Tab-separated table of N, CA and C in Angstrom:
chain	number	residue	atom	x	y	z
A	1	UNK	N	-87.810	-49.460	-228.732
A	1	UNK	CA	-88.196	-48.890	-227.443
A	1	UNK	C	-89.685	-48.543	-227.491
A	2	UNK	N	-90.351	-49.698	-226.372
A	2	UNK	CA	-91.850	-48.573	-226.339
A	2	UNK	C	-91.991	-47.203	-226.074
A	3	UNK	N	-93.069	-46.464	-226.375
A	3	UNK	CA	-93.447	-45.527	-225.834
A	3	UNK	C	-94.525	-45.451	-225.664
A	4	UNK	N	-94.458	-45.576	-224.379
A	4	UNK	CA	-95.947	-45.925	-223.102
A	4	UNK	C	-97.011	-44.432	-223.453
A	5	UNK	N	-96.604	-43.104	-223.993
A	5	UNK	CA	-97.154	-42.213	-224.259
A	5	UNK	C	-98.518	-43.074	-225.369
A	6	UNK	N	-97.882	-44.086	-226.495
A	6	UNK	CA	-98.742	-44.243	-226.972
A	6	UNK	C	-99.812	-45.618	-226.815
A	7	UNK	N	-99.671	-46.063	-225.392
A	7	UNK	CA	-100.686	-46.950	-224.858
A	7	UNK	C	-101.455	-46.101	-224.505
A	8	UNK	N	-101.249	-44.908	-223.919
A	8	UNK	CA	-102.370	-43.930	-223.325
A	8	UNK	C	-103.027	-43.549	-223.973
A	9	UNK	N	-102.090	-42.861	-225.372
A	9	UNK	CA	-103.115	-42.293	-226.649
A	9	UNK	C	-103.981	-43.711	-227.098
A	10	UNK	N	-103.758	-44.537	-226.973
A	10	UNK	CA	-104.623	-46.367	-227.404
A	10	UNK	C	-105.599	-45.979	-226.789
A	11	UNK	N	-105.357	-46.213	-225.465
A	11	UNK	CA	-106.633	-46.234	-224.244
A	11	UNK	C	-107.957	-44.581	-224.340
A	12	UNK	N	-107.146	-43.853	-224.878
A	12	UNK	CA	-108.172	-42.596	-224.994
A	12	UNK	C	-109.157	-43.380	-226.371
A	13	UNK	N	-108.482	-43.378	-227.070
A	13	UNK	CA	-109.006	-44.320	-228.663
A	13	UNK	C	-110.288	-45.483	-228.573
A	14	UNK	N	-109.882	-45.924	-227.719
A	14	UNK	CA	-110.712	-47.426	-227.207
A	14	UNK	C	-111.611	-46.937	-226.462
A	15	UNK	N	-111.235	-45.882	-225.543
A	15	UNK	CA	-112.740	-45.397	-224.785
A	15	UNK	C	-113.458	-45.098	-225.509
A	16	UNK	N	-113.001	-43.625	-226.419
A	16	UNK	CA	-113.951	-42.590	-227.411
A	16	UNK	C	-114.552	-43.998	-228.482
A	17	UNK	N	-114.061	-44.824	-228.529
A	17	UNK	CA	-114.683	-45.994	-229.613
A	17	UNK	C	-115.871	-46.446	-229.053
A	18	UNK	N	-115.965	-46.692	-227.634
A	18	UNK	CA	-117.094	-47.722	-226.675
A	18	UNK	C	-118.180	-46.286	-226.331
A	19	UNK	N	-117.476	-45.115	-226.032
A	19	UNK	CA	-118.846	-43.987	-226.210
A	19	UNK	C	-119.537	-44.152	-227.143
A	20	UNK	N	-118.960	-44.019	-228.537
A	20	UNK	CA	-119.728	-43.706	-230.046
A	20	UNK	C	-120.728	-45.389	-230.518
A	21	UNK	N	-119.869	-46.192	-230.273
A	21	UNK	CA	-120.431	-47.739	-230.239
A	21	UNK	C	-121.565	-48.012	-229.638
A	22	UNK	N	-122.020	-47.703	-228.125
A	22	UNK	CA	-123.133	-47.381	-227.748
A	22	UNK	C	-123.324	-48.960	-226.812
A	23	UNK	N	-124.077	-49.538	-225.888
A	23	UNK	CA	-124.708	-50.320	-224.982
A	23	UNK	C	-124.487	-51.399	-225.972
A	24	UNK	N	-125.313	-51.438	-227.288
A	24	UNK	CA	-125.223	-52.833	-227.933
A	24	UNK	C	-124.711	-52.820	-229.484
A	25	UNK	N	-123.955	-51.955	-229.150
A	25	UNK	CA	-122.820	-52.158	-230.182
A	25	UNK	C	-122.210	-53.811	-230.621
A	26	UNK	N	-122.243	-54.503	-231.772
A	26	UNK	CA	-121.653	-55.179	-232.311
A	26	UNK	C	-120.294	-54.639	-232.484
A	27	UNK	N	-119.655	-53.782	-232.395
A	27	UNK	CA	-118.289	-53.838	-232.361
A	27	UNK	C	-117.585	-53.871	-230.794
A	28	UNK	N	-118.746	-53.613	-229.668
A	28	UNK	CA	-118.404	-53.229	-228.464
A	28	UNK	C	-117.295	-54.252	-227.546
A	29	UNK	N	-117.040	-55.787	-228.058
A	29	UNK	CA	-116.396	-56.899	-227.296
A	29	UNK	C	-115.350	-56.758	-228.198
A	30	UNK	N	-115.226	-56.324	-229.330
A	30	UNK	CA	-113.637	-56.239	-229.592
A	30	UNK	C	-112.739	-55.109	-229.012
A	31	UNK	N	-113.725	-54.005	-229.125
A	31	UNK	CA	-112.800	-52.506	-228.806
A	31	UNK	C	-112.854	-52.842	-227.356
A	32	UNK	N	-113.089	-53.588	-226.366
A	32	UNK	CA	-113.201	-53.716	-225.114
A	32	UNK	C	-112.115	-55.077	-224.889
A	33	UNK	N	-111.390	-55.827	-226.148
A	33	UNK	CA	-110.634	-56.621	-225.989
A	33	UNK	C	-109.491	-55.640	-226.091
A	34	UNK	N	-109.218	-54.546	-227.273
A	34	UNK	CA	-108.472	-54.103	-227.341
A	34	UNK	C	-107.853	-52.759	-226.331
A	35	UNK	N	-109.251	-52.154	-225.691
A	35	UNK	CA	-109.104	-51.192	-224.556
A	35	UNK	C	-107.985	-52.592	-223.357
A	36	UNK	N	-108.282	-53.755	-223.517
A	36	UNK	CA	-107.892	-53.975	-222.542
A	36	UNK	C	-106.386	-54.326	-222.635
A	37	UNK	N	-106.008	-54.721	-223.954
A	37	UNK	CA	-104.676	-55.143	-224.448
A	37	UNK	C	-103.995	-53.689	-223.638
A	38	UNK	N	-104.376	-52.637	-224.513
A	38	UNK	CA	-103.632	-51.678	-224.155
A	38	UNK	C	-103.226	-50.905	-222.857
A	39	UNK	N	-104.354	-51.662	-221.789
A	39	UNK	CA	-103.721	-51.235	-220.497
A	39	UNK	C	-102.990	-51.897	-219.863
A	40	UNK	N	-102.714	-52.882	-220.265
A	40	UNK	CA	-101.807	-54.183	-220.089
A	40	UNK	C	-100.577	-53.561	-220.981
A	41	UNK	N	-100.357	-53.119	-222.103
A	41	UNK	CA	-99.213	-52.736	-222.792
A	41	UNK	C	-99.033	-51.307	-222.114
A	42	UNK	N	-99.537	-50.577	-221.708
A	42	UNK	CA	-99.265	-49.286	-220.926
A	42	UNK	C	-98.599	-49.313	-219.306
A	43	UNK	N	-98.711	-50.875	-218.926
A	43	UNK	CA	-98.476	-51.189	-217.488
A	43	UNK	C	-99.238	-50.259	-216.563
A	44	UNK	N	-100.432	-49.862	-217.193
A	44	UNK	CA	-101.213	-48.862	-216.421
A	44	UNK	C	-102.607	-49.700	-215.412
A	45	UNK	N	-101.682	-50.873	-215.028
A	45	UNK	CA	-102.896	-52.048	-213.929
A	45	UNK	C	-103.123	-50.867	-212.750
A	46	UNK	N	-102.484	-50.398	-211.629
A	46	UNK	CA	-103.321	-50.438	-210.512
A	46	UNK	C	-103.824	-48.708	-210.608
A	47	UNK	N	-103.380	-48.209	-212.033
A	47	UNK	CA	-103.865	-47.048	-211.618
A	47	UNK	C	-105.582	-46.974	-212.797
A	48	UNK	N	-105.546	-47.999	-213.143
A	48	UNK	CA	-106.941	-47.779	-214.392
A	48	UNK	C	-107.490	-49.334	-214.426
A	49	UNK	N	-107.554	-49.987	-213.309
A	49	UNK	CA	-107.846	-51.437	-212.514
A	49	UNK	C	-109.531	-51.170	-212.921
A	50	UNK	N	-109.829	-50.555	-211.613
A	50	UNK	CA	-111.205	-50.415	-211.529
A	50	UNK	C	-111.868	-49.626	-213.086
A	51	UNK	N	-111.327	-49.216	-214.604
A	51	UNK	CA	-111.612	-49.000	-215.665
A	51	UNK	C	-111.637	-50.035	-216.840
A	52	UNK	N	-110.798	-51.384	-215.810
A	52	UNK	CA	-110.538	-52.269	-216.542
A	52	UNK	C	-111.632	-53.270	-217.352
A	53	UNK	N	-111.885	-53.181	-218.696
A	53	UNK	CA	-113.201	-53.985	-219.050
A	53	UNK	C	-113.348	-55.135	-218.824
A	54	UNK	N	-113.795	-55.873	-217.652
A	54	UNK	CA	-114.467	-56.857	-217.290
A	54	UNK	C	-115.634	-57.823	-217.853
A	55	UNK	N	-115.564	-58.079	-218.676
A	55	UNK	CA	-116.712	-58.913	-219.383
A	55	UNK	C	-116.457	-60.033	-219.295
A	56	UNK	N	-117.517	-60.511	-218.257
A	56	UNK	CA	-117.061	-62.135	-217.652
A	56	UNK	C	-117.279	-63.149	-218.428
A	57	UNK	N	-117.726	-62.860	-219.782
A	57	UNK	CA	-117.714	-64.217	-220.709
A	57	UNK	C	-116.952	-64.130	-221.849
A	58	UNK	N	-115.821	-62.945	-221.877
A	58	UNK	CA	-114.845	-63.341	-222.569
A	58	UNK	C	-113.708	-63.721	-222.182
A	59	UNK	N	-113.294	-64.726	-222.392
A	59	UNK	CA	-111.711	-65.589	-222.369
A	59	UNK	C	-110.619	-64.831	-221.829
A	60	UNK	N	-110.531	-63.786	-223.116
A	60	UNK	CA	-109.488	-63.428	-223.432
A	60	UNK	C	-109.590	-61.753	-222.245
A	61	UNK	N	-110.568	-61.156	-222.171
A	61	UNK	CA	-110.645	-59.874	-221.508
A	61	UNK	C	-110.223	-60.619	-220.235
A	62	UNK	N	-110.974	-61.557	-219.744
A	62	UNK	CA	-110.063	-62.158	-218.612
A	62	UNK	C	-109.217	-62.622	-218.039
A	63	UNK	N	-108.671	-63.198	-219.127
A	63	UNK	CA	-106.999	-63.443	-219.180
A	63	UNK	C	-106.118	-62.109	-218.815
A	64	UNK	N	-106.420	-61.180	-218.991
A	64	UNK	CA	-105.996	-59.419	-219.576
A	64	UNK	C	-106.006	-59.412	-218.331
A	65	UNK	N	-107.249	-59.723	-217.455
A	65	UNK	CA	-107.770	-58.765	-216.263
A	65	UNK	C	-106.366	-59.774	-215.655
A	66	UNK	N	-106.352	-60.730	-215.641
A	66	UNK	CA	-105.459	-61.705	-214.712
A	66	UNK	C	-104.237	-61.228	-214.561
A	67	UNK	N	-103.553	-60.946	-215.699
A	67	UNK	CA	-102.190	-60.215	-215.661
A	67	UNK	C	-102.154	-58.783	-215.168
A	68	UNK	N	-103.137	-58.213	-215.296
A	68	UNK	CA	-102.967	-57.151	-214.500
A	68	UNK	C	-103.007	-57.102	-213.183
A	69	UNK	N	-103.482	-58.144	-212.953
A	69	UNK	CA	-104.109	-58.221	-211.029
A	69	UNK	C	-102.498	-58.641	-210.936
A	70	UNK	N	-101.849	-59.662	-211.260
A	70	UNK	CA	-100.150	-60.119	-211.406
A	70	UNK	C	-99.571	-59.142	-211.389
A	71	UNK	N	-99.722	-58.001	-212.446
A	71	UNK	CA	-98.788	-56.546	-212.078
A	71	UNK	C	-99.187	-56.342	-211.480
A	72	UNK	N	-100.219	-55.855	-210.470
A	72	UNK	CA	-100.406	-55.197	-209.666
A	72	UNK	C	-99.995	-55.836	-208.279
A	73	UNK	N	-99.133	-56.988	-207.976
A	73	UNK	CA	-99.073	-58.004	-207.136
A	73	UNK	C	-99.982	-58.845	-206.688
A	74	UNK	N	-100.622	-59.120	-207.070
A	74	UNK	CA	-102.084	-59.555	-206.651
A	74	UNK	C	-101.617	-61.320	-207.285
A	75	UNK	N	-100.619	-62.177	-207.106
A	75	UNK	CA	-100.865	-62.616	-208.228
A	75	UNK	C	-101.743	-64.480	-207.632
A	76	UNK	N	-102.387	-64.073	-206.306
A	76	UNK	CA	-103.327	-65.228	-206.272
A	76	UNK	C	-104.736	-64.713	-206.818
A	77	UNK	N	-104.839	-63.406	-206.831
A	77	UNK	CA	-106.357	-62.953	-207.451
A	77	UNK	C	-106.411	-63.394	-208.683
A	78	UNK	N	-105.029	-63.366	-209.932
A	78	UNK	CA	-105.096	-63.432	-211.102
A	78	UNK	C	-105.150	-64.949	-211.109
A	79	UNK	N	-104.332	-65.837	-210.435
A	79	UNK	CA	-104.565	-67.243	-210.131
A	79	UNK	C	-106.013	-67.837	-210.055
A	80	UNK	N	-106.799	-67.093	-209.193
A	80	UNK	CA	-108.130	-67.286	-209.545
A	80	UNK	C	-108.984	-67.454	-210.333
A	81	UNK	N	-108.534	-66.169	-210.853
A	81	UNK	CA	-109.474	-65.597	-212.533
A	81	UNK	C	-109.033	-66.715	-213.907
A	82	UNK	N	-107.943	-66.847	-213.308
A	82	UNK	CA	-107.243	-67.808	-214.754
A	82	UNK	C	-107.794	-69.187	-214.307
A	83	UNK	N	-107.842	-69.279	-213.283
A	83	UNK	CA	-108.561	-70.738	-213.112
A	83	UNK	C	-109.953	-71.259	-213.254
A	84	UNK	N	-110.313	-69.272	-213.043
A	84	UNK	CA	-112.374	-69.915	-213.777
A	84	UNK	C	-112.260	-69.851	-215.574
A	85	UNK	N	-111.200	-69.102	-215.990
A	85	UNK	CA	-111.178	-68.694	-217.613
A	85	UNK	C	-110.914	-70.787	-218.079
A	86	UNK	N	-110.050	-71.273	-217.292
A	86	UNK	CA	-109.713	-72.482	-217.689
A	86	UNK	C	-110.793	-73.575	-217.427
A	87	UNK	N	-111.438	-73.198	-215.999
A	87	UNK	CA	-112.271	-74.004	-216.597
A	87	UNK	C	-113.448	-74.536	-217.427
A	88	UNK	N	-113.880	-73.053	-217.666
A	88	UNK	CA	-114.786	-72.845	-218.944
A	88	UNK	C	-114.039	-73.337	-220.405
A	89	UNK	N	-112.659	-73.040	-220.699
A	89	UNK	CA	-111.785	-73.632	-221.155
A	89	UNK	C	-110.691	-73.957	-221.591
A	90	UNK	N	-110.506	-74.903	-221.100
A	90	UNK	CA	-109.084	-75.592	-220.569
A	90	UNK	C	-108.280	-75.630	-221.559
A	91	UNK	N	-108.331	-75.277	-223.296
A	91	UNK	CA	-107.411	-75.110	-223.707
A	91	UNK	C	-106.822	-73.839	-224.348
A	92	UNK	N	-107.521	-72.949	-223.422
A	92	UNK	CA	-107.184	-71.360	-224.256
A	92	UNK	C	-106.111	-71.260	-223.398
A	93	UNK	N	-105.609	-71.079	-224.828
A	93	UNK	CA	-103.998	-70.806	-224.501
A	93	UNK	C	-103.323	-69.461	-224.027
A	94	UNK	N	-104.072	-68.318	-223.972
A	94	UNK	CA	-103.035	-67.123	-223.463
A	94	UNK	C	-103.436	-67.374	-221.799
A	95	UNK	N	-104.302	-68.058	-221.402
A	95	UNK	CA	-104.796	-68.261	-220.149
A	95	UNK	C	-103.497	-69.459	-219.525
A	96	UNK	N	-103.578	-70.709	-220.164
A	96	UNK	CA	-102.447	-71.712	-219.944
A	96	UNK	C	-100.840	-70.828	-220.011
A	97	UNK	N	-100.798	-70.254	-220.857
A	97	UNK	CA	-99.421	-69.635	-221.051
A	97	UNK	C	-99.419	-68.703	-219.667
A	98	UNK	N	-100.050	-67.782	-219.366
A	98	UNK	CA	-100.112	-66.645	-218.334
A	98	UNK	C	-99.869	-67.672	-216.673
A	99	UNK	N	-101.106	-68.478	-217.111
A	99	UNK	CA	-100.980	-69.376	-215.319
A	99	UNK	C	-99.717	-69.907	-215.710
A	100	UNK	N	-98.807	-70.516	-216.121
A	100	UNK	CA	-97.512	-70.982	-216.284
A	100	UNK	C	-96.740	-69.945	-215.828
A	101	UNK	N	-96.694	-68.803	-216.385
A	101	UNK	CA	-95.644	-67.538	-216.045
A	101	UNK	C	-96.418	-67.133	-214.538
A	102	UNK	N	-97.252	-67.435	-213.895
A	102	UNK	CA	-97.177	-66.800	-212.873
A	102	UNK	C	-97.019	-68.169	-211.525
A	103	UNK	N	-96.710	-69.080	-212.514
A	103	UNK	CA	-96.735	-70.375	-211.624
A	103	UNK	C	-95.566	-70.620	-211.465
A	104	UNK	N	-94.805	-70.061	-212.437
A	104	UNK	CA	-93.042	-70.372	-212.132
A	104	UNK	C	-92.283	-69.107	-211.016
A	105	UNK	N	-93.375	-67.629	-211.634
A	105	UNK	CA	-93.033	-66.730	-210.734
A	105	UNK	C	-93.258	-67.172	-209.488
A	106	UNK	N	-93.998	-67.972	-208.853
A	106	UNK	CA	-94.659	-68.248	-207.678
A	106	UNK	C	-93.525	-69.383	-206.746
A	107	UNK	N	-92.454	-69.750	-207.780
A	107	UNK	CA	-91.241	-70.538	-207.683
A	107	UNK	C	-92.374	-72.754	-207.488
A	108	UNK	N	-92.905	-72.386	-208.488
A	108	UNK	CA	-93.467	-73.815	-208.386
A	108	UNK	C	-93.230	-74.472	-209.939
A	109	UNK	N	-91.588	-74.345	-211.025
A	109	UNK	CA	-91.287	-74.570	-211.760
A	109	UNK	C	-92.050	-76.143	-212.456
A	110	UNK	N	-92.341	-76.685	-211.857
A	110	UNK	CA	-92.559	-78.100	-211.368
A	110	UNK	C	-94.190	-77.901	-212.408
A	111	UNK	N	-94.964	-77.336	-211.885
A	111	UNK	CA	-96.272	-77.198	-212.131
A	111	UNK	C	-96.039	-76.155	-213.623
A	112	UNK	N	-95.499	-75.678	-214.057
A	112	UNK	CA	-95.268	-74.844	-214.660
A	112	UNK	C	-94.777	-75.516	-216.019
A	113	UNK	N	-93.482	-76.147	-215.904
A	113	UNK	CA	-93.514	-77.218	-216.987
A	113	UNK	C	-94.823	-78.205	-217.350
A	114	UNK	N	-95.505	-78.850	-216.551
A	114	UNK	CA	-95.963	-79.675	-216.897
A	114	UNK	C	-97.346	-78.461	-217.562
A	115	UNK	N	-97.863	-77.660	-217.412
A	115	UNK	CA	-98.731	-76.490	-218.188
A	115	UNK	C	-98.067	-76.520	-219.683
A	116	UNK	N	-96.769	-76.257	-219.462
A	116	UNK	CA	-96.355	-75.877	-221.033
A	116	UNK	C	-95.976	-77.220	-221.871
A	117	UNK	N	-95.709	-77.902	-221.199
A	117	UNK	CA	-95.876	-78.847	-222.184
A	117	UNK	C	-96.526	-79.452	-222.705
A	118	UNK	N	-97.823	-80.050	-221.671
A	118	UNK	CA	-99.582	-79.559	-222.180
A	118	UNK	C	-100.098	-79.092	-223.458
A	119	UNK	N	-99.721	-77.648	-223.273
A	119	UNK	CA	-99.362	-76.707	-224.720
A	119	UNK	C	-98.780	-77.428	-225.741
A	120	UNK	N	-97.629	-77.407	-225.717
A	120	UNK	CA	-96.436	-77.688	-226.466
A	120	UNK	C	-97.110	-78.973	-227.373
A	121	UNK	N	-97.474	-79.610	-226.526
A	121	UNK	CA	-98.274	-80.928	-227.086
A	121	UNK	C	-98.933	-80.707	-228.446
A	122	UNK	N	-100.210	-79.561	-228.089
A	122	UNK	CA	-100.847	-79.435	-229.122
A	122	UNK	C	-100.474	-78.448	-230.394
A	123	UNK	N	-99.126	-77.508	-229.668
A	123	UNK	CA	-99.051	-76.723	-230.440
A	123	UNK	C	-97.376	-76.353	-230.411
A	124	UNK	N	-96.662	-77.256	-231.136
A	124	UNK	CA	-95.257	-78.124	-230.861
A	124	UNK	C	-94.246	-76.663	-231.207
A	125	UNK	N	-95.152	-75.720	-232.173
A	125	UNK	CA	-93.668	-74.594	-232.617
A	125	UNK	C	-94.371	-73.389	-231.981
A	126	UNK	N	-94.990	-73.937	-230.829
A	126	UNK	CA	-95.365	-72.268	-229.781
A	126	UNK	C	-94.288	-71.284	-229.654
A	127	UNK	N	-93.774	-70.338	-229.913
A	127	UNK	CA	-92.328	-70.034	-229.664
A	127	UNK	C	-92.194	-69.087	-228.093
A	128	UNK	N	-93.763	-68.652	-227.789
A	128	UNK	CA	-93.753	-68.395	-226.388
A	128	UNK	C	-93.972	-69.079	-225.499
A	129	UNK	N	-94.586	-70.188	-225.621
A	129	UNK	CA	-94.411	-71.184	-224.540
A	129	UNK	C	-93.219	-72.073	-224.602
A	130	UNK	N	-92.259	-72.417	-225.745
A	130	UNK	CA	-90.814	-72.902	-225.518
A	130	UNK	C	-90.423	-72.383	-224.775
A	131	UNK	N	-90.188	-70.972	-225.185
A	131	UNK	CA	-88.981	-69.731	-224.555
A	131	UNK	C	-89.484	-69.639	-222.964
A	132	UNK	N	-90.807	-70.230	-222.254
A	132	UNK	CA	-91.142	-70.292	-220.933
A	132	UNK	C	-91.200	-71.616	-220.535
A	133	UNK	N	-91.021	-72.168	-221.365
A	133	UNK	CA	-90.836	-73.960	-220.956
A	133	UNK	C	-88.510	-73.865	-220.596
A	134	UNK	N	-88.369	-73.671	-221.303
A	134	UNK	CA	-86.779	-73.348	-221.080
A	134	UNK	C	-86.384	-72.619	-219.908
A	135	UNK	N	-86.870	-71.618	-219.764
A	135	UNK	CA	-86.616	-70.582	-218.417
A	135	UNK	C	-87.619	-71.463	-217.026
A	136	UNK	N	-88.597	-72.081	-217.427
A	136	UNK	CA	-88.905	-72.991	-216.201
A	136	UNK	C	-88.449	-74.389	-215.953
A	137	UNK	N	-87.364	-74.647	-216.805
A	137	UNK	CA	-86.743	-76.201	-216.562
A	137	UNK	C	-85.346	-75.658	-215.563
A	138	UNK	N	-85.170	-74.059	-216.532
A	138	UNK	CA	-84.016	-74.001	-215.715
A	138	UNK	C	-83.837	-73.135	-214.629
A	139	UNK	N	-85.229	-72.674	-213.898
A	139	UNK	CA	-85.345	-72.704	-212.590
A	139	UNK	C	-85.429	-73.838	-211.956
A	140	UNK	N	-86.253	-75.181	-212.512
A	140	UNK	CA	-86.311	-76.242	-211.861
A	140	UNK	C	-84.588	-77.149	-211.468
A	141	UNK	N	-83.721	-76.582	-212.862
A	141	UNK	CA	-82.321	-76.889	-212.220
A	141	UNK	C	-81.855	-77.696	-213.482
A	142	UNK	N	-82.947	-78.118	-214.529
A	142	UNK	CA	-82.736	-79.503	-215.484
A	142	UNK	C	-82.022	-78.514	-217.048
A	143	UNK	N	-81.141	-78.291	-216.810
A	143	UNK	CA	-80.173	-77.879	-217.464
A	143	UNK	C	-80.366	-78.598	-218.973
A	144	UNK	N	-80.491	-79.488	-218.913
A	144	UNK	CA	-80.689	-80.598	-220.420
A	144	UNK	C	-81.649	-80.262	-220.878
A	145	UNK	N	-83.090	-80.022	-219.965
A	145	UNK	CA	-84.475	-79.794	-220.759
A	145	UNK	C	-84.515	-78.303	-221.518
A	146	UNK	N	-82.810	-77.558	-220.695
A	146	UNK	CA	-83.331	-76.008	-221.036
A	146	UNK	C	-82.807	-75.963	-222.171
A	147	UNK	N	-81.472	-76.606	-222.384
A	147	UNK	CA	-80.945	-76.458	-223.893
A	147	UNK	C	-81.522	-77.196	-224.781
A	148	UNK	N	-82.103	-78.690	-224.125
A	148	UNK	CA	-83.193	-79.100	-225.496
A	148	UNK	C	-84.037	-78.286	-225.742
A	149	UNK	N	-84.786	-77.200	-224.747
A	149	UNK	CA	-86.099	-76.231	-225.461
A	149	UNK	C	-85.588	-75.141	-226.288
A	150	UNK	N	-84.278	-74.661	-226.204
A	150	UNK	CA	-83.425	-73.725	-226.356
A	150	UNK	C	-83.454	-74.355	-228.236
């Protein structure tokens, strides 16, 4: 069982880290990857959105920001964001994995497989993109593809 008490205690951690770190801190793009993990693991999107670290040339902080805009319902804003993260590049995978899960949420199973298998391609024992390649064959209805991913 999580306890969301200690995403908050994270997020106090990750701030007091980016005070003491300072403007050009060399540690400042990790503790700002990890401030961001943790508001994403706290499900704390629309209330600490606008706290959210935005650093438009990392991948991965943007990927972060994407799923949160998704919790927060937003999920053509995060559609967006994942689509400039991809095309800078097209094979970072928590970006491909995320637009898949919000492409099947979006009931477009169709587009969603063909993302993960993409993946799958390059990276055949993904075990989170199977386990979302399976649950999007068998929204699409293909019962065979779900127990072959299964």
């Amino acid at each position: 069982k999580l306890d969301f008490e200690q995403f908050a205690a994270a997020q106090a951690h990750y701030a007091r880290a980016l005070e003491l770190c300072g403007e050009a801190g060399a540690a400042r793009l990790p503790i700002r990857r990890g401030l961001s993990r943790a508001y994403i693991g706290g499900k704390n999107y629309a209330r600490h959105l606008d706290q959210f670290p935005t650093d438009e040339a990392d991948p991965l902080i943007q990927t972060n920001r994407a799923e949160a805009f998704w919790g927060t319902g937003e999920p053509e804003r995060a559609r967006r964001l994942l689509d400039e993260v991809l095309r800078e590049e097209p094979q970072f995978e928590p970006a491909l994995l995320l637009s898949a899960r919000i492409t099947a949420d979006a009931g477009e199973p169709a587009r969603a497989i063909q993302l993960l298998t993409e993946l799958l391609k390059r990276q055949p024992h993904h075990v989170a993109a199977r386990n979302q390649l399976a649950l999007a064959q068998r929204q699409a209805g293909d019962l065979s593809g779900f127990t072959e991913s299964m």
